[in-house]
Coordinates of C-alpha atoms and ligand atoms in Angstrom, one line a residue:
X1 CA 19.2 -146.3 63.9
X2 CA 19.8 -145.6 60.3
X3 CA 23.0 -146.6 58.7
X4 CA 24.8 -143.4 59.4
X5 CA 28.5 -142.7 59.2
X6 CA 30.5 -142.5 62.5
X7 CA 30.8 -138.8 62.0
X8 CA 27.0 -138.4 61.9
X9 CA 26.5 -140.9 64.8
X10 CA 28.4 -138.5 67.0
X11 CA 25.6 -135.9 66.4
X12 CA 22.5 -138.1 66.6
X13 CA 20.6 -138.2 69.8
X14 CA 18.1 -140.9 70.6
X15 CA 14.8 -139.5 69.4
X16 CA 12.8 -141.7 71.8
X17 CA 14.4 -139.8 74.7
X18 CA 13.8 -136.5 73.1
X19 CA 13.4 -133.5 75.4
X20 CA 9.8 -132.3 75.3
X21 CA 10.8 -128.7 74.6
X22 CA 13.0 -129.6 71.7
X23 CA 16.4 -128.7 73.3
X24 CA 19.2 -129.5 70.9
X25 CA 21.7 -129.7 73.8
X26 CA 20.2 -132.5 75.8
X27 CA 19.3 -131.3 79.4
X28 CA 21.1 -132.4 82.5
X29 CA 18.5 -134.3 84.6
X30 CA 20.1 -133.5 87.9
X31 CA 17.6 -135.6 89.9
X32 CA 18.3 -138.5 92.2
X33 CA 14.8 -139.9 92.0
X34 CA 11.7 -139.7 89.8
X35 CA 8.0 -139.6 90.8
X36 CA 5.8 -142.5 89.9
X37 CA 2.7 -142.0 87.9
X38 CA 0.8 -144.2 90.3
X39 CA 1.0 -147.6 91.9
X40 CA 3.0 -149.9 89.5
X41 CA 3.6 -146.9 87.2
X42 CA 7.0 -145.6 86.0
X43 CA 8.1 -143.0 83.6
X44 CA 11.0 -145.4 82.8
X45 CA 13.0 -143.6 85.4
X46 CA 12.9 -144.5 89.1
X47 CA 16.3 -143.8 90.7
X48 CA 19.5 -142.4 89.1
X49 CA 21.6 -145.3 90.3
X50 CA 19.6 -147.4 87.9
X51 CA 18.7 -145.0 85.1
X52 CA 18.9 -141.3 84.3
X53 CA 17.7 -139.6 81.1
X54 CA 21.0 -137.7 80.5
X55 CA 23.1 -140.8 81.1
X56 CA 20.7 -142.9 78.9
X57 CA 21.1 -140.5 76.1
X58 CA 24.8 -140.8 76.3
X59 CA 24.6 -144.6 76.5
X60 CA 22.5 -144.6 73.4
X61 CA 25.1 -142.6 71.4
X62 CA 28.0 -144.7 72.6
X63 CA 26.1 -148.0 71.8
X64 CA 25.4 -146.7 68.3
X65 CA 29.0 -145.7 67.8
X66 CA 30.2 -149.1 68.8
X67 CA 27.4 -151.0 67.0
X68 CA 26.3 -152.6 70.3
X69 CA 22.9 -153.4 71.7
X70 CA 23.6 -151.5 74.9
X71 CA 26.3 -149.3 76.5
X72 CA 26.6 -148.8 80.2
X73 CA 28.2 -145.5 81.5
X74 CA 30.3 -145.7 84.6
X75 CA 32.0 -143.2 86.9
X76 CA 35.4 -144.1 85.4
X77 CA 37.1 -146.4 83.0
X78 CA 38.3 -148.5 86.0
X79 CA 34.8 -148.8 87.3
X80 CA 33.8 -150.1 83.9
X81 CA 36.6 -152.8 84.0
X82 CA 35.8 -153.6 87.6
X83 CA 32.1 -154.2 86.8
X84 CA 33.0 -156.5 83.9
X85 CA 35.2 -158.5 86.3
X86 CA 32.0 -159.2 88.3
X87 CA 30.8 -161.3 85.5
X88 CA 33.3 -164.0 86.6
X89 CA 33.4 -166.3 89.6
X90 CA 36.1 -167.9 91.7
X91 CA 38.0 -170.5 89.8
X92 CA 37.5 -168.8 86.4
X93 CA 40.6 -168.1 84.4
X94 CA 41.3 -165.1 82.2
X95 CA 44.0 -164.6 79.7
X96 CA 45.3 -161.0 79.6
X97 CA 47.6 -159.3 77.2
X98 CA 51.0 -158.5 78.6
X99 CA 50.9 -154.8 77.6
X100 CA 47.9 -153.3 79.4
X101 CA 46.9 -150.1 81.1
X102 CA 48.6 -150.1 84.5
X103 CA 45.4 -149.5 86.4
X104 CA 43.8 -152.6 84.8
X105 CA 46.8 -154.7 85.8
X106 CA 46.5 -153.4 89.4
X107 CA 42.8 -154.3 89.5
X108 CA 43.5 -157.8 88.3
X109 CA 46.4 -158.4 90.7
X110 CA 45.0 -156.6 93.8
X111 CA 41.3 -157.3 93.6
X112 CA 40.2 -159.9 91.1
X113 CA 42.9 -162.4 92.2
X114 CA 41.7 -162.0 95.8
X115 CA 38.2 -162.8 94.6
X116 CA 39.5 -166.2 93.2
X117 CA 40.0 -165.3 89.5
X118 CA 43.1 -166.7 87.9
X119 CA 45.1 -164.8 85.3
X120 CA 47.8 -165.7 82.9
X121 CA 49.6 -163.3 80.7
X122 CA 50.3 -163.7 76.9
X123 CA 51.6 -161.6 74.2
X124 CA 48.5 -161.6 72.1
X125 CA 50.0 -159.5 69.4
X126 CA 52.6 -162.2 68.6
X127 CA 51.6 -165.5 70.2
X128 CA 48.9 -167.9 69.3
X129 CA 46.4 -167.8 72.2
X130 CA 45.5 -171.5 71.9
X131 CA 48.4 -172.6 74.1
X132 CA 47.3 -170.5 77.0
X133 CA 43.7 -171.7 77.0
X134 CA 42.7 -174.0 79.9
X135 CA 39.4 -175.8 80.8
X136 CA 38.4 -173.0 83.1
X137 CA 39.3 -170.1 80.7
X138 CA 36.3 -167.8 80.5
X139 CA 37.7 -164.6 78.9
X140 CA 40.6 -163.0 76.9
X141 CA 41.2 -159.4 77.7
X142 CA 43.3 -157.0 75.6
X143 CA 43.9 -153.5 74.3
X144 CA 45.0 -152.8 70.7
X145 CA 47.1 -150.8 70.0
X146 CA 48.6 -151.2 73.4
X147 CA 49.7 -148.6 75.9
X148 CA 52.5 -147.4 75.4
X149 CA 54.2 -149.8 73.0
X150 CA 51.5 -149.8 70.3
X151 CA 51.5 -153.6 69.8
X152 CA 48.6 -154.5 67.6
X153 CA 46.4 -157.6 67.9
X154 CA 44.3 -159.1 65.1
X155 CA 40.9 -159.0 66.8
X156 CA 39.1 -161.0 64.1
X157 CA 41.6 -163.7 64.0
X158 CA 41.6 -164.0 67.8
X159 CA 37.8 -163.9 68.0
X160 CA 37.6 -167.0 65.8
X161 CA 39.5 -169.0 68.4
X162 CA 37.7 -167.5 71.4
X163 CA 34.2 -168.0 69.8
X164 CA 35.0 -171.7 68.9
X165 CA 35.8 -172.3 72.6
X166 CA 33.0 -170.3 74.1
X167 CA 35.4 -167.8 75.6
X168 CA 34.4 -164.1 76.0
X169 CA 36.6 -161.7 74.2
X170 CA 37.0 -158.3 75.9
X171 CA 38.7 -155.4 74.1
X172 CA 39.6 -152.1 75.8
X173 CA 39.1 -149.7 72.8
X174 CA 40.1 -146.5 74.6
X175 CA 43.2 -145.8 72.4
X176 CA 41.4 -145.6 69.0
X177 CA 37.8 -144.8 70.2
X178 CA 34.8 -146.1 68.3
X179 CA 35.5 -143.5 65.6
X180 CA 38.4 -145.5 64.4
X181 CA 37.7 -149.0 65.5
X182 CA 34.7 -151.2 66.4
X183 CA 35.8 -154.4 68.1
X184 CA 32.3 -155.8 68.3
X185 CA 32.1 -155.9 64.5
X186 CA 35.4 -157.8 64.5
X187 CA 34.1 -160.5 66.8
X188 CA 34.7 -159.2 70.3
X189 CA 31.9 -159.7 72.8
X190 CA 32.5 -156.8 75.2
X191 CA 34.1 -153.4 74.6
X192 CA 35.5 -151.3 77.4
X193 CA 36.3 -147.6 77.3
X194 CA 37.8 -145.0 79.5
X195 CA 35.4 -142.2 78.5
X196 CA 37.9 -139.8 80.2
X197 CA 40.0 -140.0 77.1
X198 CA 38.9 -139.5 73.5
X199 CA 35.2 -139.7 74.1
X200 CA 35.2 -136.9 76.7
X201 CA 38.0 -135.4 74.8
X202 CA 38.7 -132.3 76.9
X203 CA 40.5 -133.5 80.1
X204 CA 37.6 -132.2 82.1
X205 CA 35.8 -135.3 83.4
X206 CA 36.3 -139.0 84.3
X207 CA 34.0 -141.7 82.9
X208 CA 33.9 -145.2 81.5
X209 CA 31.8 -147.4 79.3
X210 CA 31.1 -151.1 78.6
X211 CA 29.4 -151.9 75.3
X212 CA 27.9 -155.3 74.6
X213 CA 26.1 -157.1 71.8
X214 CA 24.7 -160.1 73.7
X215 CA 21.4 -159.8 75.6
X216 CA 22.3 -162.3 78.3
X217 CA 25.6 -160.5 79.1
X218 CA 23.8 -157.2 79.0
X219 CA 21.1 -158.4 81.5
X220 CA 23.8 -159.6 83.9
X221 CA 25.8 -156.3 83.6
X222 CA 22.7 -154.2 84.2
X223 CA 22.0 -156.2 87.4
X224 CA 25.6 -155.6 88.5
X225 CA 25.3 -152.0 87.5
X226 CA 22.3 -151.2 89.6
X227 CA 23.6 -153.2 92.5
X228 CA 27.1 -151.8 92.7
X229 CA 26.2 -148.2 91.9
X230 CA 29.1 -146.9 89.9
X231 CA 27.0 -145.1 87.3
X232 CA 28.1 -141.9 85.7
X233 CA 26.6 -138.7 87.2
X234 CA 24.2 -136.6 85.1
X235 CA 26.5 -133.7 84.7
X236 CA 29.5 -135.8 83.7
X237 CA 27.2 -137.7 81.3
X238 CA 26.3 -134.4 79.7
X239 CA 30.0 -133.4 79.4
X240 CA 30.9 -136.6 77.6
X241 CA 27.8 -136.3 75.4
X242 CA 29.0 -132.9 74.5
X243 CA 32.6 -134.1 74.0
X244 CA 31.4 -136.8 71.6
X245 CA 29.8 -134.3 69.3
X246 CA 33.3 -133.3 68.1
X247 CA 34.9 -136.7 68.3
X248 CA 35.3 -137.1 64.5
X249 CA 36.9 -133.7 63.9
X250 CA 39.1 -133.9 67.0
X251 CA 40.4 -137.3 66.0
X252 CA 41.0 -136.5 62.4
X253 CA 43.0 -133.4 63.4
X254 CA 44.9 -135.1 66.2
X255 CA 45.7 -138.0 63.9
X256 CA 47.0 -135.7 61.2
X257 CA 49.2 -134.0 63.8
X258 CA 50.4 -137.4 65.1
X259 CA 51.5 -138.5 61.7
X260 CA 53.4 -135.3 61.1
X261 CA 55.0 -135.5 64.5
X262 CA 56.0 -139.1 64.0
X263 CA 57.8 -138.2 60.8
X264 CA 59.4 -135.2 62.4
X265 CA 60.6 -137.2 65.5
X266 CA 62.1 -139.9 63.2
X267 CA 64.4 -137.3 61.8
X268 CA 65.7 -136.1 65.2
X269 CA 69.2 -137.0 66.3
X270 CA 68.5 -138.0 69.9
X271 CA 65.4 -140.0 69.0
X272 CA 66.3 -143.7 68.7
X273 CA 62.9 -145.1 67.9
X274 CA 59.4 -143.8 67.0
X275 CA 56.6 -146.2 67.6
X276 CA 53.4 -145.2 65.8
X277 CA 51.2 -147.8 64.1
X278 CA 50.6 -145.5 61.2
X279 CA 54.3 -145.7 60.2
X280 CA 54.9 -148.2 57.3
X281 CA 57.6 -150.2 59.1
X282 CA 55.4 -150.7 62.2
X283 CA 54.8 -154.5 62.7
X284 CA 51.0 -153.9 63.3
X285 CA 50.6 -151.6 60.3
X286 CA 48.8 -154.1 58.0
X287 CA 46.5 -155.3 60.7
X288 CA 45.6 -151.8 61.6
X289 CA 44.8 -151.0 58.0
X290 CA 42.5 -154.1 58.0
X291 CA 40.7 -153.6 61.3
X292 CA 40.6 -149.9 62.0
X293 CA 39.7 -146.8 60.0
X294 CA 42.7 -144.8 61.4
X295 CA 45.9 -145.1 63.4
X296 CA 45.0 -142.8 66.2
X297 CA 46.8 -139.9 68.0
X298 CA 49.0 -141.8 70.4
X299 CA 52.6 -142.1 69.7
X300 CA 55.6 -143.3 71.7
X301 CA 59.3 -142.5 71.2
X302 CA 62.6 -143.5 72.6
X303 CA 65.5 -141.2 73.2
X304 CA 69.2 -142.0 73.6
X305 CA 69.5 -141.5 77.4
X306 CA 67.3 -141.2 80.5
X307 CA 68.8 -137.8 81.2
X308 CA 67.6 -136.6 77.8
X309 CA 64.2 -138.0 78.5
X310 CA 64.0 -136.1 81.8
X311 CA 65.3 -132.9 80.2
X312 CA 62.5 -133.0 77.7
X313 CA 59.9 -133.4 80.5
X314 CA 61.5 -130.5 82.4
X315 CA 61.4 -128.1 79.5
X316 CA 58.0 -128.6 77.8
X317 CA 55.9 -125.4 77.7
X318 CA 53.1 -125.7 75.2
X319 CA 52.9 -129.5 75.8
X320 CA 51.8 -130.5 79.3
X321 CA 53.7 -133.1 81.3
X322 CA 50.7 -134.9 82.6
X323 CA 49.0 -138.3 82.8
X324 CA 46.0 -139.2 80.7
X325 CA 45.4 -138.9 77.0
X326 CA 42.8 -138.2 74.3
X327 CA 42.1 -134.5 74.9
X328 CA 42.5 -131.5 72.8
X329 CA 45.8 -130.5 74.4
X330 CA 49.0 -132.5 73.7
X331 CA 50.3 -134.3 76.8
X332 CA 53.6 -136.0 77.3
X333 CA 54.0 -138.9 79.9
X334 CA 56.8 -140.9 81.3
X335 CA 55.4 -144.4 81.4
X336 CA 58.0 -145.8 83.7
X337 CA 57.1 -143.5 86.6
X338 CA 53.5 -142.8 85.7
X339 CA 51.1 -145.1 83.9
X340 CA 53.4 -148.2 84.2
X341 CA 54.9 -147.7 87.7
X342 CA 52.7 -150.6 88.9
X343 CA 53.7 -153.0 86.2
X344 CA 56.2 -155.6 87.4
X345 CA 59.7 -154.6 86.3
X346 CA 60.4 -157.9 84.5
X347 CA 57.2 -157.4 82.3
X348 CA 58.0 -153.8 81.8
X349 CA 61.5 -154.6 80.5
X350 CA 60.2 -157.4 78.3
X351 CA 57.9 -154.9 76.7
X352 CA 60.7 -152.4 76.2
X353 CA 59.2 -149.8 78.6
X354 CA 62.5 -148.3 79.7
X355 CA 63.6 -145.0 81.3
X356 CA 64.2 -143.7 77.7
X357 CA 60.5 -144.1 76.6
X358 CA 58.2 -141.2 76.3
X359 CA 54.5 -141.2 75.3
X360 CA 52.6 -138.5 73.5
X361 CA 48.9 -138.0 73.3
X362 CA 48.8 -135.6 70.4
X363 CA 46.3 -132.8 70.6
X364 CA 44.7 -130.5 68.0
X365 CA 47.1 -127.5 68.3
X366 CA 48.8 -126.1 65.2
X367 CA 51.3 -128.6 63.9
X368 CA 54.0 -125.9 63.4
X369 CA 53.7 -124.8 67.0
X370 CA 54.1 -128.4 68.1
X371 CA 57.2 -128.9 66.0
X372 CA 58.7 -125.5 67.1
X373 CA 58.1 -126.7 70.7
X374 CA 60.1 -129.8 70.1
X375 CA 62.8 -127.9 68.2
X376 CA 63.2 -125.7 71.3
X377 CA 63.0 -128.5 73.8
X378 CA 65.5 -130.7 72.0
X379 CA 67.9 -127.7 71.8
X380 CA 67.7 -127.1 75.6
X381 CA 67.8 -130.8 76.4
X382 CA 71.0 -131.1 74.4
X383 CA 72.6 -128.3 76.3
X384 CA 71.5 -129.8 79.7
X385 CA 72.8 -133.2 78.9
X386 CA 76.3 -132.7 77.4
X387 CA 77.9 -135.9 76.1
X388 CA 74.8 -138.0 76.8
Ligands
PLP401 C1 42.7 -144.4 81.3 C2 42.5 -145.7 80.8 C3 41.8 -146.6 81.6 C4 41.1 -146.3 82.9 O1 40.2 -145.2 82.7 P1 39.9 -144.1 83.9 O2 38.8 -143.3 83.2 O3 41.1 -143.4 84.1 O4 39.4 -144.9 85.1 C5 41.6 -147.9 81.1 N1 42.2 -148.3 79.9 C6 42.9 -147.5 79.2 C7 43.5 -148.0 77.9 C8 43.1 -146.2 79.6 O5 43.9 -145.4 78.9

């Protein structure tokens, strides 16, 4: 791979996997199995649980975008995280950040713990990780910026500690996507993605990725991959491959909208807090400037009463009240009953995830329409919640 920019990497297919007819849109190889050329022969493809040309093309693009040696495509982001957990054995200890995607926390608590893996929780954006490290600590797992509170962890600084102790650093890079941030370059060992979000980008498919830079980890993950069988289907691989082609323009536009919306929301009467890492006063602003090429399109805000929050959700029209993020349409979510319903209450409260917190995944609509939508919604919400 030449030293192309991230924008160009979104467009570059793996020439070694080129379609023999020269198709620019890589074909969907909707085949479960592949014929052998003879005894002991293989075209490189035997069975789609192990490899599939369309999926491999996608994996090649994602590996290039994350500067990894390999990317593995899964049927969901959660399947990706669950497969990574299979790298560990009973008695292993993992330090997880305290502000994580709710599904990951559920996986760790409901499944990994039962399998004998120990967890402890730390605020990696503020605390020094050293105090949490034990003799059996095998990994540190985090997201940055976090969901939904946008806490930012200095990946490079943390990786110096984990590397010196032989601990694997795992970063869920879903929120910024490889277009804005490359954790492997900052010292992380494994990157995880929900491909459902910015990579797919159109709210039309579920997928996930693991990207690695170490051959031994890759070999082990490939064994787990073909054994468990949670690989991404050919059609969904094609959808995400297609989504990635516009990753750069979608993210640039969504980020531009997010910055304008953050500024707008800050000026609104009932908004008590706007949490966006691209705002100057945000505690993670300087780290973001150092380790990422952008601030992303996710933004969280707090209003002055739970009634006002609910009135906003009841009255959106252009904006969808829906879970998920990273697509072309703007979505609003209520973390306390949606993404973070599974997070223990004490932890939720410590992180400030209250019934007044709303999260936006900003899309690529016209910014004036988004602002007009909020003007209207705020007006109605004010009428519906007198004196609140
Ligand atoms: C959505 C999400 C996941 C899980 O991905 P799915 O594709 O929904 O399984 C993991 N991490 C983060 C940060 C997410 O936003």
